[in-house]
């Protein structure tokens, strides 16, 4: 086979025809005197990489769920068949879903497109689309090579206290597969000698696996684009940590360890290489010091790819804005400020940029496509819900009235403007004042009592119908703490100072200068990770988390 480097690869990815593909019907496996015959097994160069269970479409009792259950039984009865397994497929003969050996049924998803540009009609059997789309020889090998990752997670038994490490095997869904391959091609063009350095925008809704799509994209870029340096940009420290952890879990696919830049000097040092490397940094590190209108040049290399996560939030501002700063009591100084888009390109003038976002923006002064290029792929919330990639969102208005005296009403504007980097200092001060007024009213003690009662009543009624967990998002840390206190007044047995116990937790940080009643809620990065594992575990008694802005980056939870 081609590409030999001392040991022959199991598959030849360069020349597809140099591989042997065999489909075996009713393949018999005998193990521990147990005889089983899966419906179809796909062998590539002698390895059983795909196992398919088909139910009879003429049988009205046949379901995809039953086919999935049959696969689980095979795993227990003839485990040796699955040592080399990459993909499982369950079908009732018409509908079909695919996953891995560690996927539960909710993670088995349909493959809905043959080419990534249009979906097959709903009248087309899903099994047909899956076979002609996902099981094409080149697609199958591409999936196995670039779109499978292994993630490890801790799980603690609440009764014994024993912690076990669970390995989860994940495979890219059809929208991730096609989006990444499109992005690789646009990046190749953008980063070429005469490219415009705009690799495009991947618009995938929240919850559809955007972080893993970035991992797949990075892993494939390393091979396809001549060992580039990948710079992953986020705009919040907690998001940087979370995304970094996702990448660090997938280092086998990335073929290297990602690193976090701790400061600007660290970022400069990490970029002083000829190629390679996956660097994580926050965009705030690209803000110039000493009121300079320009940022320092960090690297002129062309083999740098900048991935902007949540590209809609802070990646704008090529045009100049003049700000007036007071210097002392009387003197005023006019300084020129730009947005992060300009400063990033000061630092990395020849890099190519790609944006991943769930919420693109198109305004005159803030347009995601204008900064990054055209849309590479779009996967919106309605499609994600239809596919089962994200859960359906239901909105129920639960009005907690704010009672204001007439003189207080006059103090409030119709809306509170968001505080952004681009605002003048006077506007910032006004916005902070407005926010403080609104926070005091929204977090009024009487109102928090009403909300606490409503949360408990609503949550417990929902638990009577089906079990689940909940998250409460608050405007400030003060409100989060005081809402917690109101809730445990009503349900004192929910409270426990031990992070490993209790039904409700506040997820926040605090400093020694914060009020005393805040200190029990202060959490470290590891603490927050442990609480997150508890919330993900359906069997853990932790049911409610109160947050301000942490955890809003999302993770899978019941």
Coordinates of C-alpha atoms in Angstrom, one line a residue:
X1 CA 0.0 0.0 0.0
X2 CA 1.1 3.6 -0.6
X3 CA 2.3 5.8 2.3
X4 CA 4.2 3.1 4.2
X5 CA 6.4 4.5 7.0
X6 CA 8.0 1.5 8.5
X7 CA 4.7 -0.3 9.1
X8 CA 1.9 -0.7 6.5
X9 CA -1.4 1.1 7.3
X10 CA -4.5 -1.0 7.6
X11 CA -6.2 1.1 4.9
X12 CA -4.9 2.9 1.9
X13 CA -6.5 6.3 2.0
X14 CA -4.7 7.6 -1.0
X15 CA -5.9 5.0 -3.5
X16 CA -9.4 3.8 -2.5
X17 CA -9.2 0.9 -5.1
X18 CA -6.2 -0.5 -3.3
X19 CA -8.5 -1.7 -0.5
X20 CA -10.7 -4.8 -0.4
X21 CA -14.4 -4.1 0.4
X22 CA -16.6 -7.1 1.2
X23 CA -20.2 -7.2 2.4
X24 CA -21.1 -10.5 4.1
X25 CA -24.8 -11.5 4.6
X26 CA -25.6 -13.5 7.8
X27 CA -22.0 -13.6 8.9
X28 CA -21.7 -16.3 11.5
X29 CA -19.8 -15.7 14.7
X30 CA -19.3 -18.4 17.4
X31 CA -18.0 -17.3 20.8
X32 CA -18.2 -19.1 24.1
X33 CA -20.5 -21.7 22.4
X34 CA -22.9 -18.9 21.4
X35 CA -23.8 -18.8 17.8
X36 CA -24.9 -15.4 16.3
X37 CA -25.4 -14.2 12.8
X38 CA -25.6 -10.4 12.3
X39 CA -27.5 -9.4 9.2
X40 CA -24.7 -7.6 7.4
X41 CA -21.0 -7.1 8.2
X42 CA -18.8 -4.8 6.1
X43 CA -15.2 -5.8 5.9
X44 CA -12.4 -3.5 4.8
X45 CA -9.1 -5.4 4.2
X46 CA -10.4 -8.2 6.4
X47 CA -11.5 -6.1 9.3
X48 CA -15.2 -6.0 10.3
X49 CA -15.6 -2.2 10.5
X50 CA -19.4 -1.9 10.0
X51 CA -22.2 -4.1 11.5
X52 CA -25.8 -3.6 10.2
X53 CA -28.9 -5.0 11.7
X54 CA -32.0 -5.0 9.5
X55 CA -35.5 -5.7 10.5
X56 CA -38.2 -6.8 8.0
X57 CA -40.1 -3.7 6.7
X58 CA -43.1 -5.8 6.1
X59 CA -43.3 -6.6 9.9
X60 CA -45.5 -3.9 11.5
X61 CA -43.7 -4.6 14.8
X62 CA -40.3 -4.0 13.3
X63 CA -38.6 -0.8 14.6
X64 CA -35.2 0.9 14.5
X65 CA -35.3 0.6 18.3
X66 CA -35.5 -3.2 18.1
X67 CA -32.7 -3.3 15.6
X68 CA -30.6 -1.2 18.0
X69 CA -31.4 -3.5 20.9
X70 CA -30.3 -6.5 18.8
X71 CA -27.0 -4.8 18.2
X72 CA -26.5 -4.3 22.0
X73 CA -27.3 -8.0 22.5
X74 CA -24.6 -8.9 19.9
X75 CA -22.1 -6.8 21.7
X76 CA -22.7 -8.8 24.9
X77 CA -22.9 -12.2 23.2
X78 CA -20.1 -12.0 20.6
X79 CA -17.9 -9.0 21.8
X80 CA -14.9 -10.1 19.6
X81 CA -16.8 -9.0 16.5
X82 CA -16.7 -5.4 17.7
X83 CA -13.0 -5.1 18.6
X84 CA -12.4 -3.3 15.3
X85 CA -15.8 -1.8 14.8
X86 CA -16.2 1.7 13.6
X87 CA -19.9 2.1 12.8
X88 CA -23.1 0.4 13.8
X89 CA -26.3 0.8 11.8
X90 CA -29.8 -0.1 12.9
X91 CA -32.7 -0.2 10.5
X92 CA -36.3 -1.4 10.2
X93 CA -35.8 -1.8 6.5
X94 CA -36.9 1.8 5.7
X95 CA -35.7 4.1 8.4
X96 CA -32.1 3.8 9.5
X97 CA -29.8 5.4 12.1
X98 CA -26.1 5.1 12.8
X99 CA -23.8 5.4 15.8
X100 CA -20.9 3.8 17.5
X101 CA -20.5 0.9 20.0
X102 CA -20.8 3.4 22.9
X103 CA -23.7 5.4 21.6
X104 CA -27.1 5.1 23.3
X105 CA -30.2 5.1 21.2
X106 CA -30.7 8.9 21.5
X107 CA -27.2 9.3 19.8
X108 CA -28.1 7.1 16.8
X109 CA -28.9 9.6 14.0
X110 CA -30.1 9.4 10.4
X111 CA -27.7 10.2 7.5
X112 CA -29.9 12.5 5.4
X113 CA -27.8 13.6 2.5
X114 CA -25.8 11.9 -0.3
X115 CA -23.7 15.0 -1.3
X116 CA -24.0 17.5 1.6
X117 CA -25.9 20.1 -0.6
X118 CA -29.4 18.8 -0.4
X119 CA -31.3 16.3 1.6
X120 CA -33.1 13.4 0.1
X121 CA -36.9 13.6 -0.1
X122 CA -38.8 12.2 2.9
X123 CA -40.3 9.6 0.6
X124 CA -36.8 8.2 0.0
X125 CA -36.0 5.4 2.5
X126 CA -33.4 6.5 5.0
X127 CA -31.5 3.2 4.5
X128 CA -31.1 4.0 0.8
X129 CA -29.7 7.5 1.6
X130 CA -27.3 6.0 4.2
X131 CA -26.0 3.3 1.9
X132 CA -25.5 5.5 -1.1
X133 CA -24.2 8.5 1.0
X134 CA -22.4 7.3 4.1
X135 CA -21.3 3.9 2.9
X136 CA -19.6 5.1 -0.3
X137 CA -16.1 3.7 -0.2
X138 CA -14.4 7.1 -0.1
X139 CA -16.9 8.5 2.5
X140 CA -16.6 5.4 4.7
X141 CA -12.8 5.6 4.8
X142 CA -12.9 9.4 5.3
X143 CA -15.2 9.0 8.3
X144 CA -13.0 6.3 9.9
X145 CA -9.8 8.3 9.4
X146 CA -11.0 11.9 10.3
X147 CA -14.3 11.8 12.0
X148 CA -14.0 9.4 15.0
X149 CA -12.9 10.6 18.4
X150 CA -12.6 9.0 21.9
X151 CA -13.6 11.1 24.9
X152 CA -13.0 10.1 28.5
X153 CA -15.3 11.2 31.3
X154 CA -15.3 10.5 35.1
X155 CA -18.3 8.9 36.8
X156 CA -18.6 8.6 40.5
X157 CA -20.9 6.1 42.1
X158 CA -22.9 8.1 44.6
X159 CA -23.3 5.1 46.9
X160 CA -19.8 3.6 47.0
X161 CA -17.8 6.8 46.1
X162 CA -15.8 4.8 43.6
X163 CA -14.8 6.9 40.5
X164 CA -14.6 5.2 37.1
X165 CA -13.3 6.4 33.8
X166 CA -15.7 5.9 30.9
X167 CA -14.5 6.1 27.3
X168 CA -17.0 7.3 24.8
X169 CA -16.6 6.8 21.0
X170 CA -18.1 9.5 18.9
X171 CA -18.5 9.7 15.1
X172 CA -19.4 12.8 13.1
X173 CA -23.0 13.2 12.0
X174 CA -23.8 13.9 8.3
X175 CA -24.0 17.7 8.9
X176 CA -20.6 17.7 10.6
X177 CA -19.0 15.5 7.9
X178 CA -20.1 17.6 4.9
X179 CA -19.5 21.0 6.7
X180 CA -15.9 20.1 7.6
X181 CA -15.1 18.9 4.1
X182 CA -16.5 22.0 2.6
X183 CA -14.5 24.1 5.1
X184 CA -11.3 22.2 4.2
X185 CA -11.8 23.1 0.5
X186 CA -12.6 26.8 1.2
X187 CA -9.6 27.0 3.5
X188 CA -7.3 25.5 0.9
X189 CA -8.4 28.1 -1.6
X190 CA -8.3 31.0 0.9
X191 CA -4.8 30.1 2.1
X192 CA -3.4 29.7 -1.4
X193 CA -0.9 32.1 -2.9
X194 CA -3.6 34.4 -4.4
X195 CA -6.3 33.5 -1.8
X196 CA -8.3 36.2 0.0
X197 CA -7.6 34.7 3.5
X198 CA -11.4 34.4 4.1
X199 CA -12.2 30.7 4.6
X200 CA -15.9 31.3 5.3
X201 CA -18.5 30.9 8.0
X202 CA -19.8 27.6 9.3
X203 CA -23.3 28.4 10.7
X204 CA -24.3 25.5 12.9
X205 CA -26.9 26.1 15.6
X206 CA -26.0 25.7 19.3
X207 CA -26.1 22.1 20.6
X208 CA -25.4 20.5 17.2
X209 CA -21.8 19.5 17.9
X210 CA -20.0 22.7 16.8
X211 CA -17.0 22.0 19.1
X212 CA -16.5 18.6 17.7
X213 CA -16.9 20.0 14.2
X214 CA -13.9 22.3 15.0
X215 CA -11.9 19.3 16.2
X216 CA -12.7 17.3 13.0
X217 CA -11.8 20.4 10.9
X218 CA -8.5 20.9 12.8
X219 CA -7.5 17.2 12.6
X220 CA -8.1 17.1 8.8
X221 CA -6.4 20.5 8.3
X222 CA -3.2 19.2 9.8
X223 CA -2.9 16.6 7.0
X224 CA -4.6 18.4 4.1
X225 CA -3.1 21.8 4.4
X226 CA 0.6 21.1 4.9
X227 CA 0.9 21.2 8.7
X228 CA -0.5 24.6 9.5
X229 CA -0.5 26.3 12.8
X230 CA -4.1 26.5 14.1
X231 CA -5.0 29.4 16.4
X232 CA -8.4 28.9 18.1
X233 CA -9.9 32.3 19.3
X234 CA -12.6 32.6 21.9
X235 CA -13.9 35.6 23.8
X236 CA -14.3 34.2 27.3
X237 CA -11.9 32.4 29.6
X238 CA -14.4 29.7 30.6
X239 CA -15.3 29.1 26.9
X240 CA -11.5 28.9 26.2
X241 CA -11.1 26.3 28.9
X242 CA -14.1 24.3 27.8
X243 CA -13.1 24.2 24.2
X244 CA -9.5 23.5 25.1
X245 CA -10.6 20.5 27.2
X246 CA -12.6 19.2 24.2
X247 CA -9.6 19.4 21.9
X248 CA -7.3 17.9 24.6
X249 CA -9.6 14.9 24.8
X250 CA -9.2 14.3 21.1
X251 CA -5.5 14.6 20.8
X252 CA -5.2 11.2 19.0
X253 CA -7.1 12.6 16.0
X254 CA -5.2 15.9 16.2
X255 CA -1.9 14.1 16.3
X256 CA -0.5 16.7 18.8
X257 CA -1.2 18.3 22.2
X258 CA -3.1 21.6 22.0
X259 CA -1.6 24.4 24.2
X260 CA -3.1 27.5 25.8
X261 CA -1.4 30.9 25.6
X262 CA -1.2 32.3 29.1
X263 CA -0.4 35.9 28.1
X264 CA 0.7 37.9 25.1
X265 CA 4.4 37.0 25.4
X266 CA 3.4 33.3 25.6
X267 CA 1.3 33.8 22.4
X268 CA 4.3 35.4 20.6
X269 CA 6.6 32.5 21.6
X270 CA 4.1 29.8 20.5
X271 CA 3.8 31.4 17.1
X272 CA 7.6 31.4 16.5
X273 CA 7.6 28.1 14.8
X274 CA 7.7 27.2 11.1
X275 CA 4.6 25.1 11.2
X276 CA 2.4 22.9 13.3
X277 CA 0.8 23.6 16.7
X278 CA -2.7 24.1 18.0
X279 CA -2.8 27.3 20.1
X280 CA -5.8 28.5 22.2
X281 CA -6.1 32.1 23.2
X282 CA -8.8 34.7 24.0
X283 CA -9.3 37.6 21.6
X284 CA -8.7 40.1 24.4
X285 CA -4.9 39.3 24.2
X286 CA -5.0 41.1 20.8
X287 CA -5.9 44.4 22.3
X288 CA -3.0 46.9 21.9
X289 CA -1.3 48.4 25.0
X290 CA -0.6 52.1 25.6
X291 CA -3.6 53.3 23.5
X292 CA -1.7 52.3 20.3
X293 CA -3.9 52.2 17.1
X294 CA -2.0 49.1 16.0
X295 CA -1.2 45.7 17.4
X296 CA 2.2 44.1 17.3
X297 CA 3.1 41.9 14.4
X298 CA 3.3 38.3 15.7
X299 CA 3.9 36.3 12.5
X300 CA 3.9 36.9 8.8
X301 CA 3.6 33.2 8.0
X302 CA 0.9 32.1 5.5
X303 CA 0.3 28.7 7.0
X304 CA -1.6 30.0 10.0
X305 CA -5.4 29.3 10.2
X306 CA -7.4 31.2 12.8
X307 CA -10.6 29.5 14.0
X308 CA -13.0 32.0 15.6
X309 CA -15.5 30.3 17.9
X310 CA -18.8 32.1 18.4
X311 CA -17.6 34.4 15.5
X312 CA -20.7 36.6 15.8
X313 CA -19.7 38.2 19.1
X314 CA -16.4 40.1 19.0
X315 CA -14.7 39.7 15.6
X316 CA -15.7 43.0 14.0
X317 CA -14.2 46.5 13.7
X318 CA -12.0 47.3 10.7
X319 CA -13.0 51.0 10.8
X320 CA -11.5 53.6 13.2
X321 CA -13.5 55.2 16.0
X322 CA -12.3 58.2 17.9
X323 CA -12.7 58.3 21.7
X324 CA -12.1 61.2 24.0
X325 CA -10.3 60.3 27.2
X326 CA -9.9 62.6 30.2
X327 CA -6.3 63.1 31.2
X328 CA -6.4 64.6 34.7
X329 CA -9.1 67.0 35.7
X330 CA -9.0 69.3 32.6
X331 CA -7.1 67.9 29.7
X332 CA -8.7 65.7 27.2
X333 CA -7.0 63.4 24.7
X334 CA -8.4 62.0 21.5
X335 CA -7.4 58.4 20.7
X336 CA -8.2 56.2 17.8
X337 CA -9.6 52.7 18.4
X338 CA -10.4 49.8 16.1
X339 CA -12.2 46.5 16.6
X340 CA -10.6 43.1 17.2
X341 CA -10.9 42.3 13.5
X342 CA -8.3 44.9 12.6
X343 CA -6.0 44.0 15.6
X344 CA -6.0 40.3 14.7
X345 CA -4.9 41.1 11.2
X346 CA -2.2 43.4 12.4
X347 CA -0.8 40.5 14.4
X348 CA -1.3 37.8 11.7
X349 CA -1.6 39.6 8.4
X350 CA -1.2 36.5 6.2
X351 CA -3.3 34.1 8.2
X352 CA -6.6 32.6 6.9
X353 CA -9.7 33.1 9.0
X354 CA -12.7 30.8 9.5
X355 CA -15.7 31.5 11.8
X356 CA -17.9 28.9 13.6
X357 CA -21.1 30.4 15.0
X358 CA -24.6 29.5 15.9
X359 CA -25.8 33.1 15.5
X360 CA -24.3 35.0 12.6
X361 CA -24.8 38.7 12.3
X362 CA -25.3 40.8 9.2
X363 CA -25.2 44.5 10.0
X364 CA -23.4 47.4 8.3
X365 CA -20.8 47.7 11.1
X366 CA -20.8 44.0 12.2
X367 CA -21.2 41.4 9.5
X368 CA -20.0 37.9 10.1
X369 CA -19.7 37.0 6.4
X370 CA -18.0 40.3 5.6
X371 CA -15.2 39.4 8.1
X372 CA -14.8 35.7 7.4
X373 CA -16.3 35.2 3.9
X374 CA -19.3 33.4 2.5
X375 CA -21.3 30.8 4.4
X376 CA -19.6 27.4 4.0
X377 CA -22.5 25.4 5.5
X378 CA -25.8 26.2 7.3
X379 CA -27.4 23.9 9.8
X380 CA -30.1 25.8 11.7
X381 CA -32.2 25.0 14.8
X382 CA -35.2 23.6 12.9
X383 CA -33.0 21.1 11.0
X384 CA -31.1 20.2 14.2
X385 CA -34.4 19.5 16.1
X386 CA -35.8 17.5 13.2
X387 CA -32.7 15.4 13.1
X388 CA -32.6 14.8 16.9
X389 CA -29.2 16.5 17.1
X390 CA -30.7 19.0 19.6
X391 CA -33.8 18.8 21.8
X392 CA -36.9 20.8 21.0
X393 CA -37.2 24.2 22.7
X394 CA -40.4 25.1 24.4
X395 CA -41.1 28.6 25.7
X396 CA -43.5 29.2 28.5
X397 CA -44.0 32.8 29.7
X398 CA -43.9 32.9 33.5
X399 CA -44.3 36.5 34.5
X400 CA -42.8 37.7 37.8
X401 CA -44.0 41.2 38.0
X402 CA -41.8 44.1 39.1
X403 CA -43.6 46.5 41.4
X404 CA -42.2 50.1 41.0
X405 CA -43.3 53.4 42.5
X406 CA -44.0 56.1 39.9
X407 CA -40.8 58.0 40.7
X408 CA -38.8 54.8 40.1
X409 CA -40.3 54.1 36.7
X410 CA -39.0 57.4 35.4
X411 CA -35.5 56.4 36.2
X412 CA -35.6 53.5 33.8
X413 CA -35.0 53.7 30.0
X414 CA -36.9 51.4 27.7
X415 CA -34.0 49.0 27.4
X416 CA -30.5 48.6 28.9
X417 CA -27.7 48.8 26.2
X418 CA -25.1 46.0 26.3
X419 CA -21.7 47.0 27.4
X420 CA -19.2 46.5 24.6
X421 CA -15.5 47.3 23.9
X422 CA -16.4 49.8 21.3
X423 CA -18.4 52.2 23.5
X424 CA -17.1 55.4 24.8
X425 CA -16.2 55.6 28.4
X426 CA -19.1 57.9 29.2
X427 CA -21.5 55.5 27.5
X428 CA -20.0 52.7 29.5
X429 CA -20.6 54.5 32.8
X430 CA -24.2 55.2 31.8
X431 CA -24.7 51.5 30.9
X432 CA -23.2 50.4 34.2
X433 CA -25.5 52.7 36.1
X434 CA -28.6 51.5 34.1
X435 CA -27.5 47.9 34.7
X436 CA -27.1 48.5 38.5
X437 CA -30.6 50.0 38.6
X438 CA -32.2 47.2 36.7
X439 CA -30.3 44.5 38.7
X440 CA -31.6 46.0 42.0
X441 CA -35.1 45.9 40.7
X442 CA -35.0 42.5 39.1
X443 CA -33.2 41.1 42.1
X444 CA -35.6 42.6 44.7
X445 CA -36.1 40.3 47.7
X446 CA -39.9 40.2 47.3
X447 CA -39.6 39.2 43.6
X448 CA -37.0 36.5 44.4
X449 CA -39.4 34.9 46.8
X450 CA -42.1 34.8 44.1
X451 CA -39.6 33.3 41.6
X452 CA -38.3 30.7 44.1
X453 CA -41.8 29.5 44.8
X454 CA -42.6 29.3 41.1
X455 CA -39.4 27.4 40.3
X456 CA -40.1 24.8 42.9
X457 CA -43.7 24.4 42.0
X458 CA -43.0 24.2 38.3
X459 CA -40.0 21.9 38.6
X460 CA -41.6 19.4 40.9
X461 CA -44.8 19.2 38.8
X462 CA -42.6 18.5 35.8
X463 CA -40.8 15.7 37.7
X464 CA -44.1 14.0 38.2
X465 CA -44.4 13.7 34.5
X466 CA -40.9 12.8 33.5
X467 CA -37.5 13.1 35.4
X468 CA -35.0 15.6 34.3
X469 CA -32.8 18.4 35.4
X470 CA -32.8 22.2 35.2
X471 CA -30.7 25.3 35.0
X472 CA -31.6 28.8 36.3
X473 CA -29.8 31.7 34.7
X474 CA -29.5 34.8 36.8
X475 CA -28.6 38.4 36.1
X476 CA -25.8 38.7 38.7
X477 CA -24.0 36.6 41.3
X478 CA -25.9 38.4 44.0
X479 CA -29.2 37.4 42.6
X480 CA -27.9 33.8 42.1
X481 CA -26.9 33.5 45.8
X482 CA -30.0 35.1 47.1
X483 CA -32.3 33.0 44.9
X484 CA -30.5 29.9 46.2
X485 CA -31.2 31.1 49.7
X486 CA -34.9 31.6 49.0
X487 CA -35.2 28.2 47.4
X488 CA -33.5 26.3 50.3
X489 CA -35.8 28.1 52.8
X490 CA -38.6 26.3 51.1
X491 CA -36.7 23.1 50.5
X492 CA -34.0 22.9 53.2
X493 CA -33.2 19.3 52.5
X494 CA -31.9 20.3 49.0
X495 CA -29.0 22.2 50.6
X496 CA -25.6 20.6 51.3
X497 CA -22.3 22.4 51.7
X498 CA -20.5 19.3 50.3
X499 CA -20.1 19.7 46.5
X500 CA -20.6 16.0 46.1
X501 CA -24.0 16.1 47.8
X502 CA -27.2 18.2 47.6
X503 CA -30.0 18.7 45.1
X504 CA -29.1 22.3 44.1
X505 CA -25.8 24.2 43.5
X506 CA -24.7 27.7 42.5
X507 CA -22.0 27.6 39.9
X508 CA -19.9 30.8 40.2
X509 CA -16.5 32.2 41.4
X510 CA -16.0 34.7 44.2
X511 CA -13.1 36.5 45.8
X512 CA -12.2 37.1 49.4
X513 CA -13.6 40.6 49.1
X514 CA -17.1 39.3 48.3
X515 CA -19.8 38.9 51.0
X516 CA -19.5 36.0 53.5
X517 CA -22.6 34.2 52.3
X518 CA -21.1 34.0 48.8
X519 CA -18.0 32.1 49.9
X520 CA -19.7 28.7 50.1
X521 CA -20.5 28.9 46.4
X522 CA -17.0 29.7 45.3
X523 CA -15.8 27.0 42.9
X524 CA -12.5 26.2 41.2
X525 CA -12.3 24.9 37.7
X526 CA -12.1 21.3 38.9
X527 CA -15.1 21.9 41.2
X528 CA -17.2 23.1 38.3
X529 CA -16.1 20.2 36.2
X530 CA -17.2 17.8 39.1
X531 CA -20.5 19.5 39.5
X532 CA -21.0 19.3 35.7
X533 CA -20.4 15.5 35.8
X534 CA -23.0 15.3 38.6
X535 CA -25.5 17.2 36.5
X536 CA -24.9 15.0 33.5
X537 CA -25.5 11.8 35.5
X538 CA -29.3 11.0 35.5
X539 CA -28.8 9.0 38.7
X540 CA -27.2 11.8 40.7
X541 CA -29.5 13.6 43.1
X542 CA -28.2 17.0 41.8
X543 CA -31.2 18.4 39.9
X544 CA -30.9 22.2 39.7
X545 CA -27.9 24.5 38.9
X546 CA -28.1 28.2 39.3
X547 CA -25.6 30.1 37.1
X548 CA -24.9 33.6 36.0
X549 CA -22.8 33.3 32.8
X550 CA -20.7 30.1 33.5
X551 CA -21.9 26.9 31.8
X552 CA -23.8 28.9 29.2
X553 CA -21.4 27.4 26.6
X554 CA -23.4 24.2 27.0
X555 CA -22.9 20.5 27.4
X556 CA -25.0 17.4 27.0
X557 CA -27.2 16.9 30.1
X558 CA -30.5 15.1 30.8

